[in-house]
Amino acid sequence: MAKITPDDRVLKRGSLPFFWLGDTCWSAFTNMTDAEWQDYIIKRAAQGFNVVQVNALPQWDRCGSTLGLYPFPTQDGLHFTYDGTLNEAYFARAGRMAALAAHYGITLAVAVQWCNYVPGTWAAAKHPENILPAAMVELVVKKICETFSAYDPVFLISGDADFETEQALQRYLWVTRLVQKFAPDAPLAYHLKGWSDALPQELAENAALYLYQSGHNPAYQYTARTLAESFRTRLPQKPVLNSEPCYEQMGYSRLAYGRHRREDCRRILWTSLLSGACAGITYGAHGVWNWYKPGMPENPVSGEGFLQAPLCTDALGLPGAEDFAFARQLCEGWGRWDFTPCPEVLLAYREEIPAARSGVRTVLYLPTAAPLPLADTLSVQKIYFIDLEARKALPAHCLYKAGVLHLEQAPCYRDALLIIEGESPC
């Protein structure tokens, strides 16, 4: 399986265009049995997922596990003894899991140093006992590279990271150089904390693509658009994607009342793609990322209080995954998805409705079925809706009047795409 490489605004694998359709299963190596991993990979591959984002080291806010398999000596599975030894069985098994994923055409995006292992980060301040000491950094990074490099991974140097201290920045620069030393051909990226575009230039220069996280706080969902716009204009130019949008059935962060529903996730999906983050998208399901099973030991670290997760077996069947897979099918069916935002086609609702163009195709995401005034600058050769819940095309009707293209309401009750095909540029 060829590695992923940047190609202008999008990605390719080998010589072929590559739409990153990721899933987050951060806790796979500590929480999943071999049989569960196999079932998971087979299901996601059948749905059309081609990337799985995993944490090389135990996720700090994961669910408890009875597997008893960790990379470092531990008495309770939560606190580690850093004495210079590694559990070879842990990494050998992770390598076998990577080989199985590769067999089914799935690339692993492997987080190398989640922020709780790095001094000077927000998570390390909460749980300083698990900061990885400097004396073990090279040993751990080398082992991670040796474990996964044969399977053409993407290495996510950071996880949920901020770079607000010199300590954190220098540690991540060091980890970057180590990965480049031990896995020189692997593409690198940085998984940032929520709602942030604060990727230091020293790190950005090493990235194959820009990742951002619009996250799980309902007050910050607008960042799916604003962060896409920010990274799209950043130099050097690289492909952009939202690597952690709101997860389906995840409780609102900061203990707010509510959960992100399927339609919430779908809105962030299309807002991201059409606002400039067009290299692909990552999905997440609460219960899958942390692999929640009943009867497991309780992890006292609750993160931001995301409410109880559905059982992993139920979460794996949440319907939003198919919405994300459908986005890949559409983009690949169109033949190109290097979307350039074109808000000028809208005469109203420019912040609510993302609009973008690729080739002869202009695509608008309509969160609500309602009449819409559009600029008449487009040469409309074909126009239609796609009902995103039913996943079917519907007729669209419009009328030119006094320099305005009046679009009639979409004949569906939820969100839709409006597709306009014509030669005229935005």
GROMACS .gro file of C-alpha atoms in nm:
model
  426
    1MET     CA    1   0.000   0.000   0.000
    2ALA     CA    2   0.149   0.332  -0.111
    3LYS     CA    3   0.198   0.617   0.132
    4ILE     CA    4  -0.017   0.929   0.140
    5THR     CA    5   0.140   1.242  -0.006
    6PRO     CA    6   0.021   1.601  -0.057
    7ASP     CA    7  -0.095   1.712  -0.401
    8ASP     CA    8  -0.179   2.084  -0.400
    9ARG     CA    9  -0.507   2.119  -0.202
   10VAL     CA   10  -0.580   1.748  -0.181
   11LEU     CA   11  -0.394   1.421  -0.122
   12LYS     CA   12  -0.288   1.125  -0.326
   13ARG     CA   13  -0.187   0.769  -0.243
   14GLY     CA   14   0.068   0.653  -0.493
   15SER     CA   15  -0.038   0.819  -0.817
   16LEU     CA   16  -0.411   0.823  -0.741
   17PRO     CA   17  -0.621   1.101  -0.581
   18PHE     CA   18  -0.698   1.018  -0.218
   19PHE     CA   19  -0.997   1.140  -0.018
   20TRP     CA   20  -0.906   1.101   0.350
   21LEU     CA   21  -1.207   0.938   0.517
   22GLY     CA   22  -1.087   0.883   0.869
   23ASP     CA   23  -1.234   0.732   1.182
   24THR     CA   24  -1.109   0.792   1.535
   25CYS     CA   25  -1.031   0.482   1.736
   26TRP     CA   26  -0.774   0.643   1.962
   27SER     CA   27  -0.781   0.367   2.228
   28ALA     CA   28  -0.744   0.066   1.999
   29PHE     CA   29  -0.413  -0.069   2.126
   30THR     CA   30  -0.508  -0.071   2.494
   31ASN     CA   31  -0.881  -0.147   2.482
   32MET     CA   32  -0.964  -0.371   2.185
   33THR     CA   33  -0.924  -0.746   2.164
   34ASP     CA   34  -0.777  -0.890   1.846
   35ALA     CA   35  -1.122  -1.013   1.741
   36GLU     CA   36  -1.280  -0.673   1.807
   37TRP     CA   37  -1.012  -0.499   1.602
   38GLN     CA   38  -1.066  -0.736   1.311
   39ASP     CA   39  -1.443  -0.685   1.317
   40TYR     CA   40  -1.395  -0.310   1.342
   41ILE     CA   41  -1.150  -0.287   1.052
   42ILE     CA   42  -1.364  -0.508   0.827
   43LYS     CA   43  -1.673  -0.297   0.897
   44ARG     CA   44  -1.508   0.041   0.847
   45ALA     CA   45  -1.331  -0.075   0.530
   46ALA     CA   46  -1.662  -0.203   0.391
   47GLN     CA   47  -1.821   0.135   0.463
   48GLY     CA   48  -1.546   0.313   0.270
   49PHE     CA   49  -1.317   0.440   0.545
   50ASN     CA   50  -0.951   0.446   0.443
   51VAL     CA   51  -0.783   0.603   0.750
   52VAL     CA   52  -0.805   0.520   1.120
   53GLN     CA   53  -0.657   0.764   1.373
   54VAL     CA   54  -0.503   0.579   1.669
   55ASN     CA   55  -0.287   0.669   1.967
   56ALA     CA   56   0.044   0.484   1.986
   57LEU     CA   57   0.040   0.523   2.366
   58PRO     CA   58  -0.254   0.484   2.606
   59GLN     CA   59  -0.512   0.760   2.566
   60TRP     CA   60  -0.526   0.950   2.894
   61ASP     CA   61  -0.908   0.978   2.903
   62ARG     CA   62  -0.987   0.638   2.751
   63CYS     CA   63  -1.227   0.388   2.901
   64GLY     CA   64  -1.088   0.126   3.135
   65SER     CA   65  -0.967  -0.209   3.001
   66THR     CA   66  -0.910  -0.559   3.133
   67LEU     CA   67  -0.656  -0.652   2.862
   68GLY     CA   68  -0.367  -0.552   3.087
   69LEU     CA   69  -0.144  -0.464   2.794
   70TYR     CA   70   0.052  -0.138   2.818
   71PRO     CA   71   0.377  -0.004   2.674
   72PHE     CA   72   0.530   0.072   3.015
   73PRO     CA   73   0.533  -0.101   3.355
   74THR     CA   74   0.219  -0.014   3.551
   75GLN     CA   75   0.033  -0.133   3.859
   76ASP     CA   76  -0.307   0.013   3.776
   77GLY     CA   77  -0.307   0.079   3.400
   78LEU     CA   78  -0.322   0.453   3.465
   79HIS     CA   79   0.016   0.549   3.610
   80PHE     CA   80   0.335   0.435   3.443
   81THR     CA   81   0.685   0.360   3.564
   82TYR     CA   82   0.942   0.509   3.330
   83ASP     CA   83   1.247   0.296   3.408
   84GLY     CA   84   1.389   0.265   3.058
   85THR     CA   85   1.203  -0.055   2.968
   86LEU     CA   86   0.929  -0.109   2.710
   87ASN     CA   87   0.676  -0.390   2.686
   88GLU     CA   88   0.771  -0.559   2.361
   89ALA     CA   89   0.443  -0.754   2.357
   90TYR     CA   90   0.244  -0.430   2.344
   91PHE     CA   91   0.427  -0.301   2.038
   92ALA     CA   92   0.437  -0.640   1.865
   93ARG     CA   93   0.060  -0.663   1.892
   94ALA     CA   94   0.017  -0.304   1.770
   95GLY     CA   95   0.228  -0.395   1.468
   96ARG     CA   96   0.004  -0.692   1.390
   97MET     CA   97  -0.300  -0.468   1.420
   98ALA     CA   98  -0.141  -0.222   1.175
   99ALA     CA   99  -0.071  -0.506   0.932
  100LEU     CA  100  -0.436  -0.613   0.943
  101ALA     CA  101  -0.552  -0.258   0.874
  102ALA     CA  102  -0.315  -0.231   0.579
  103HIS     CA  103  -0.447  -0.562   0.444
  104TYR     CA  104  -0.792  -0.405   0.422
  105GLY     CA  105  -0.663  -0.086   0.259
  106ILE     CA  106  -0.670   0.131   0.571
  107THR     CA  107  -0.388   0.370   0.657
  108LEU     CA  108  -0.317   0.431   1.023
  109ALA     CA  109  -0.263   0.790   1.134
  110VAL     CA  110  -0.062   0.725   1.449
  111ALA     CA  111  -0.038   0.984   1.725
  112VAL     CA  112   0.320   0.976   1.856
  113GLN     CA  113   0.304   1.199   2.166
  114TRP     CA  114  -0.039   1.290   2.299
  115CYS     CA  115  -0.023   1.615   2.492
  116ASN     CA  116  -0.043   1.455   2.837
  117TYR     CA  117   0.299   1.295   2.776
  118VAL     CA  118   0.458   1.631   2.689
  119PRO     CA  119   0.571   1.889   2.947
  120GLY     CA  120   0.426   2.238   2.927
  121THR     CA  121   0.090   2.139   2.777
  122TRP     CA  122  -0.259   2.184   2.920
  123ALA     CA  123  -0.309   1.810   2.984
  124ALA     CA  124   0.033   1.763   3.141
  125ALA     CA  125  -0.057   2.033   3.392
  126LYS     CA  126  -0.358   1.826   3.497
  127HIS     CA  127  -0.171   1.495   3.523
  128PRO     CA  128   0.203   1.562   3.552
  129GLU     CA  129   0.277   1.213   3.684
  130ASN     CA  130   0.264   1.063   3.333
  131ILE     CA  131   0.486   1.312   3.149
  132LEU     CA  132   0.736   1.111   2.947
  133PRO     CA  133   1.084   1.193   3.082
  134ALA     CA  134   1.343   1.324   2.838
  135ALA     CA  135   1.561   1.019   2.896
  136MET     CA  136   1.297   0.796   2.733
  137VAL     CA  137   1.178   1.012   2.445
  138GLU     CA  138   1.414   0.877   2.180
  139LEU     CA  139   1.361   0.517   2.290
  140VAL     CA  140   0.982   0.549   2.267
  141VAL     CA  141   0.975   0.739   1.938
  142LYS     CA  142   1.216   0.492   1.778
  143LYS     CA  143   1.001   0.198   1.887
  144ILE     CA  144   0.685   0.363   1.750
  145CYS     CA  145   0.853   0.425   1.415
  146GLU     CA  146   0.987   0.069   1.398
  147THR     CA  147   0.645  -0.072   1.484
  148PHE     CA  148   0.444   0.108   1.215
  149SER     CA  149   0.676   0.225   0.937
  150ALA     CA  150   0.635  -0.087   0.723
  151TYR     CA  151   0.263  -0.009   0.681
  152ASP     CA  152   0.293   0.343   0.532
  153PRO     CA  153   0.137   0.535   0.820
  154VAL     CA  154   0.089   0.904   0.870
  155PHE     CA  155   0.256   1.006   1.195
  156LEU     CA  156   0.061   1.261   1.397
  157ILE     CA  157   0.345   1.409   1.597
  158SER     CA  158   0.110   1.570   1.848
  159GLY     CA  159  -0.229   1.489   1.994
  160ASP     CA  160  -0.473   1.752   2.125
  161ALA     CA  161  -0.170   1.974   2.161
  162ASP     CA  162  -0.119   2.336   2.241
  163PHE     CA  163   0.220   2.501   2.193
  164GLU     CA  164   0.181   2.780   2.444
  165THR     CA  165   0.506   2.713   2.628
  166GLU     CA  166   0.861   2.691   2.502
  167GLN     CA  167   0.887   2.358   2.681
  168ALA     CA  168   0.608   2.205   2.474
  169LEU     CA  169   0.735   2.351   2.148
  170GLN     CA  170   1.087   2.222   2.201
  171ARG     CA  171   0.963   1.872   2.292
  172TYR     CA  172   0.752   1.855   1.977
  173LEU     CA  173   1.037   1.985   1.762
  174TRP     CA  174   1.253   1.710   1.909
  175VAL     CA  175   0.990   1.443   1.844
  176THR     CA  176   0.953   1.573   1.486
  177ARG     CA  177   1.327   1.537   1.424
  178LEU     CA  178   1.328   1.188   1.575
  179VAL     CA  179   1.043   1.069   1.354
  180GLN     CA  180   1.219   1.215   1.051
  181LYS     CA  181   1.532   1.024   1.157
  182PHE     CA  182   1.367   0.687   1.219
  183ALA     CA  183   1.089   0.706   0.954
  184PRO     CA  184   1.229   0.948   0.692
  185ASP     CA  185   0.970   0.867   0.425
  186ALA     CA  186   0.659   0.895   0.642
  187PRO     CA  187   0.429   1.200   0.605
  188LEU     CA  188   0.388   1.402   0.924
  189ALA     CA  189   0.106   1.614   1.064
  190TYR     CA  190   0.005   1.773   1.395
  191HIS     CA  191  -0.326   1.705   1.567
  192LEU     CA  192  -0.412   2.031   1.746
  193LYS     CA  193  -0.631   2.105   2.042
  194GLY     CA  194  -0.986   2.216   1.973
  195TRP     CA  195  -1.068   2.552   1.811
  196SER     CA  196  -0.703   2.640   1.751
  197ASP     CA  197  -0.494   2.731   1.449
  198ALA     CA  198  -0.187   2.803   1.662
  199LEU     CA  199   0.056   2.572   1.485
  200PRO     CA  200   0.405   2.724   1.519
  201GLN     CA  201   0.578   2.788   1.189
  202GLU     CA  202   0.875   2.573   1.294
  203LEU     CA  203   0.639   2.276   1.306
  204ALA     CA  204   0.423   2.374   1.008
  205GLU     CA  205   0.725   2.357   0.779
  206ASN     CA  206   0.747   1.982   0.850
  207ALA     CA  207   0.381   1.897   0.796
  208ALA     CA  208   0.253   1.718   0.487
  209LEU     CA  209  -0.095   1.856   0.559
  210TYR     CA  210  -0.267   2.085   0.807
  211LEU     CA  211  -0.507   1.931   1.056
  212TYR     CA  212  -0.746   2.120   1.279
  213GLN     CA  213  -1.008   2.025   1.537
  214SER     CA  214  -1.345   2.197   1.552
  215GLY     CA  215  -1.416   1.974   1.851
  216HIS     CA  216  -1.711   1.905   2.078
  217ASN     CA  217  -1.804   2.235   2.238
  218PRO     CA  218  -2.138   2.353   2.091
  219ALA     CA  219  -2.031   2.717   2.130
  220TYR     CA  220  -1.735   2.671   1.893
  221GLN     CA  221  -1.883   2.476   1.603
  222TYR     CA  222  -1.835   2.781   1.380
  223THR     CA  223  -1.462   2.699   1.384
  224ALA     CA  224  -1.526   2.424   1.132
  225ARG     CA  225  -1.547   2.716   0.887
  226THR     CA  226  -1.307   2.970   1.035
  227LEU     CA  227  -1.021   2.726   1.091
  228ALA     CA  228  -1.059   2.590   0.740
  229GLU     CA  229  -1.035   2.944   0.609
  230SER     CA  230  -0.731   3.016   0.826
  231PHE     CA  231  -0.532   2.712   0.723
  232ARG     CA  232  -0.631   2.746   0.358
  233THR     CA  233  -0.456   3.083   0.340
  234ARG     CA  234  -0.150   2.973   0.538
  235LEU     CA  235   0.193   2.946   0.380
  236PRO     CA  236   0.340   2.713   0.285
  237GLN     CA  237   0.020   2.593   0.116
  238LYS     CA  238  -0.078   2.240   0.210
  239PRO     CA  239  -0.391   2.022   0.204
  240VAL     CA  240  -0.625   2.090   0.498
  241LEU     CA  241  -0.871   1.868   0.684
  242ASN     CA  242  -1.079   1.866   1.001
  243SER     CA  243  -0.930   1.573   1.196
  244GLU     CA  244  -1.168   1.594   1.493
  245PRO     CA  245  -1.514   1.738   1.431
  246CYS     CA  246  -1.789   1.678   1.681
  247TYR     CA  247  -1.835   1.306   1.743
  248GLU     CA  248  -2.175   1.147   1.697
  249GLN     CA  249  -2.346   1.104   2.038
  250MET     CA  250  -2.060   1.277   2.220
  251GLY     CA  251  -2.185   1.483   2.511
  252TYR     CA  252  -2.124   1.854   2.484
  253SER     CA  253  -1.793   1.954   2.636
  254ARG     CA  254  -1.761   2.158   2.956
  255LEU     CA  255  -2.052   1.958   3.104
  256ALA     CA  256  -2.310   2.142   2.896
  257TYR     CA  257  -2.641   1.961   2.852
  258GLY     CA  258  -2.677   1.782   2.520
  259ARG     CA  259  -2.520   1.549   2.267
  260HIS     CA  260  -2.402   1.595   1.910
  261ARG     CA  261  -2.648   1.422   1.681
  262ARG     CA  262  -2.610   1.275   1.339
  263GLU     CA  263  -2.729   1.591   1.165
  264ASP     CA  264  -2.488   1.804   1.371
  265CYS     CA  265  -2.198   1.593   1.251
  266ARG     CA  266  -2.319   1.609   0.892
  267ARG     CA  267  -2.334   1.987   0.904
  268ILE     CA  268  -1.976   2.012   1.028
  269LEU     CA  269  -1.866   1.760   0.766
  270TRP     CA  270  -1.991   1.969   0.473
  271THR     CA  271  -1.904   2.301   0.632
  272SER     CA  272  -1.543   2.182   0.664
  273LEU     CA  273  -1.514   2.047   0.310
  274LEU     CA  274  -1.667   2.353   0.144
  275SER     CA  275  -1.483   2.610   0.359
  276GLY     CA  276  -1.139   2.498   0.247
  277ALA     CA  277  -1.069   2.175   0.440
  278CYS     CA  278  -1.122   1.970   0.125
  279ALA     CA  279  -0.849   1.704   0.164
  280GLY     CA  280  -1.103   1.486   0.341
  281ILE     CA  281  -1.272   1.453   0.678
  282THR     CA  282  -1.257   1.244   0.995
  283TYR     CA  283  -1.559   1.092   1.166
  284GLY     CA  284  -1.593   1.001   1.531
  285ALA     CA  285  -1.845   0.805   1.736
  286HIS     CA  286  -1.867   0.828   2.114
  287GLY     CA  287  -1.812   0.475   2.234
  288VAL     CA  288  -1.575   0.390   1.948
  289TRP     CA  289  -1.293   0.638   2.006
  290ASN     CA  290  -1.270   0.526   2.371
  291TRP     CA  291  -1.403   0.170   2.310
  292TYR     CA  292  -1.658   0.162   2.590
  293LYS     CA  293  -1.762  -0.177   2.727
  294PRO     CA  294  -1.964  -0.251   3.042
  295GLY     CA  295  -1.794  -0.384   3.349
  296MET     CA  296  -1.458  -0.225   3.277
  297PRO     CA  297  -1.249  -0.057   3.549
  298GLU     CA  298  -1.340   0.308   3.581
  299ASN     CA  299  -1.092   0.566   3.460
  300PRO     CA  300  -1.101   0.855   3.711
  301VAL     CA  301  -0.993   1.093   3.434
  302SER     CA  302  -1.316   1.209   3.268
  303GLY     CA  303  -1.180   1.463   3.023
  304GLU     CA  304  -1.437   1.739   2.983
  305GLY     CA  305  -1.732   1.532   3.102
  306PHE     CA  306  -1.865   1.393   2.775
  307LEU     CA  307  -2.155   1.191   2.924
  308GLN     CA  308  -2.169   0.813   2.919
  309ALA     CA  309  -2.088   0.661   2.583
  310PRO     CA  310  -2.300   0.407   2.398
  311LEU     CA  311  -2.157   0.056   2.406
  312CYS     CA  312  -1.884   0.016   2.147
  313THR     CA  313  -2.090  -0.244   1.962
  314ASP     CA  314  -2.381  -0.001   1.937
  315ALA     CA  315  -2.165   0.301   1.863
  316LEU     CA  316  -2.003   0.119   1.573
  317GLY     CA  317  -2.346   0.109   1.408
  318LEU     CA  318  -2.437   0.477   1.449
  319PRO     CA  319  -2.577   0.605   1.118
  320GLY     CA  320  -2.355   0.911   1.085
  321ALA     CA  321  -2.066   0.697   0.964
  322GLU     CA  322  -2.261   0.630   0.645
  323ASP     CA  323  -2.311   1.005   0.592
  324PHE     CA  324  -1.935   1.055   0.597
  325ALA     CA  325  -1.882   0.761   0.364
  326PHE     CA  326  -2.141   0.912   0.129
  327ALA     CA  327  -1.938   1.234   0.117
  328ARG     CA  328  -1.640   1.037  -0.008
  329GLN     CA  329  -1.856   0.861  -0.267
  330LEU     CA  330  -1.990   1.192  -0.396
  331CYS     CA  331  -1.652   1.361  -0.418
  332GLU     CA  332  -1.488   1.069  -0.590
  333GLY     CA  333  -1.786   1.033  -0.822
  334TRP     CA  334  -1.747   1.397  -0.924
  335GLY     CA  335  -1.384   1.324  -1.004
  336ARG     CA  336  -1.241   1.619  -0.814
  337TRP     CA  337  -1.290   1.789  -0.479
  338ASP     CA  338  -1.031   2.067  -0.466
  339PHE     CA  339  -1.302   2.307  -0.354
  340THR     CA  340  -1.241   2.681  -0.362
  341PRO     CA  341  -1.485   2.870  -0.141
  342CYS     CA  342  -1.705   3.109  -0.343
  343PRO     CA  343  -1.939   3.289  -0.100
  344GLU     CA  344  -2.005   3.551  -0.368
  345VAL     CA  345  -2.267   3.325  -0.527
  346LEU     CA  346  -2.483   3.386  -0.220
  347LEU     CA  347  -2.685   3.704  -0.187
  348ALA     CA  348  -2.771   3.619   0.174
  349TYR     CA  349  -2.674   3.376   0.451
  350ARG     CA  350  -2.304   3.372   0.366
  351GLU     CA  351  -2.202   3.255   0.713
  352GLU     CA  352  -2.476   2.993   0.740
  353ILE     CA  353  -2.434   2.837   0.396
  354PRO     CA  354  -2.089   2.726   0.278
  355ALA     CA  355  -2.043   2.744  -0.099
  356ALA     CA  356  -1.745   2.624  -0.301
  357ARG     CA  357  -1.646   2.543  -0.655
  358SER     CA  358  -1.434   2.271  -0.813
  359GLY     CA  359  -1.403   2.266  -1.190
  360VAL     CA  360  -1.746   2.321  -1.347
  361ARG     CA  361  -1.931   2.227  -1.028
  362THR     CA  362  -2.051   2.465  -0.756
  363VAL     CA  363  -2.168   2.299  -0.434
  364LEU     CA  364  -2.369   2.463  -0.156
  365TYR     CA  365  -2.459   2.303   0.175
  366LEU     CA  366  -2.811   2.400   0.285
  367PRO     CA  367  -2.868   2.326   0.657
  368THR     CA  368  -3.238   2.404   0.617
  369ALA     CA  369  -3.486   2.372   0.333
  370ALA     CA  370  -3.575   2.728   0.241
  371PRO     CA  371  -3.592   2.950  -0.070
  372LEU     CA  372  -3.258   3.108  -0.153
  373PRO     CA  373  -3.150   3.409  -0.362
  374LEU     CA  374  -2.834   3.353  -0.565
  375ALA     CA  375  -2.622   3.570  -0.789
  376ASP     CA  376  -2.697   3.521  -1.158
  377THR     CA  377  -2.329   3.506  -1.259
  378LEU     CA  378  -2.334   3.127  -1.296
  379SER     CA  379  -2.392   2.959  -1.630
  380VAL     CA  380  -2.641   2.703  -1.506
  381GLN     CA  381  -2.639   2.396  -1.726
  382LYS     CA  382  -2.762   2.154  -1.464
  383ILE     CA  383  -2.899   2.213  -1.114
  384TYR     CA  384  -3.027   1.968  -0.855
  385PHE     CA  385  -3.044   1.892  -0.485
  386ILE     CA  386  -2.906   1.594  -0.295
  387ASP     CA  387  -3.110   1.499   0.010
  388LEU     CA  388  -2.830   1.407   0.249
  389GLU     CA  389  -3.035   1.193   0.484
  390ALA     CA  390  -3.204   0.991   0.209
  391ARG     CA  391  -2.890   1.013  -0.010
  392LYS     CA  392  -3.078   1.073  -0.332
  393ALA     CA  393  -3.093   1.341  -0.599
  394LEU     CA  394  -3.398   1.567  -0.618
  395PRO     CA  395  -3.503   1.822  -0.881
  396ALA     CA  396  -3.425   2.189  -0.823
  397HIS     CA  397  -3.624   2.474  -0.974
  398CYS     CA  398  -3.513   2.833  -1.011
  399LEU     CA  399  -3.625   3.155  -1.176
  400TYR     CA  400  -3.416   3.445  -1.305
  401LYS     CA  401  -3.561   3.780  -1.212
  402ALA     CA  402  -3.399   4.125  -1.192
  403GLY     CA  403  -3.045   3.993  -1.175
  404VAL     CA  404  -3.122   3.733  -0.911
  405LEU     CA  405  -3.146   3.356  -0.939
  406HIS     CA  406  -3.439   3.263  -0.715
  407LEU     CA  407  -3.401   2.905  -0.595
  408GLU     CA  408  -3.714   2.732  -0.478
  409GLN     CA  409  -3.716   2.542  -0.149
  410ALA     CA  410  -3.559   2.197  -0.152
  411PRO     CA  411  -3.823   1.921  -0.146
  412CYS     CA  412  -3.688   1.760   0.171
  413TYR     CA  413  -3.723   1.825   0.541
  414ARG     CA  414  -3.361   1.821   0.648
  415ASP     CA  415  -3.029   1.934   0.504
  416ALA     CA  416  -2.931   1.909   0.140
  417LEU     CA  417  -2.660   1.992  -0.109
  418LEU     CA  418  -2.735   2.219  -0.401
  419ILE     CA  419  -2.530   2.122  -0.705
  420ILE     CA  420  -2.491   2.369  -0.991
  421GLU     CA  421  -2.299   2.261  -1.299
  422GLY     CA  422  -2.184   2.518  -1.549
  423GLU     CA  423  -1.871   2.662  -1.707
  424SER     CA  424  -1.882   3.012  -1.557
  425PRO     CA  425  -1.627   3.062  -1.273
  426CYS     CA  426  -1.727   3.213  -0.937
   0.00000   0.00000   0.00000
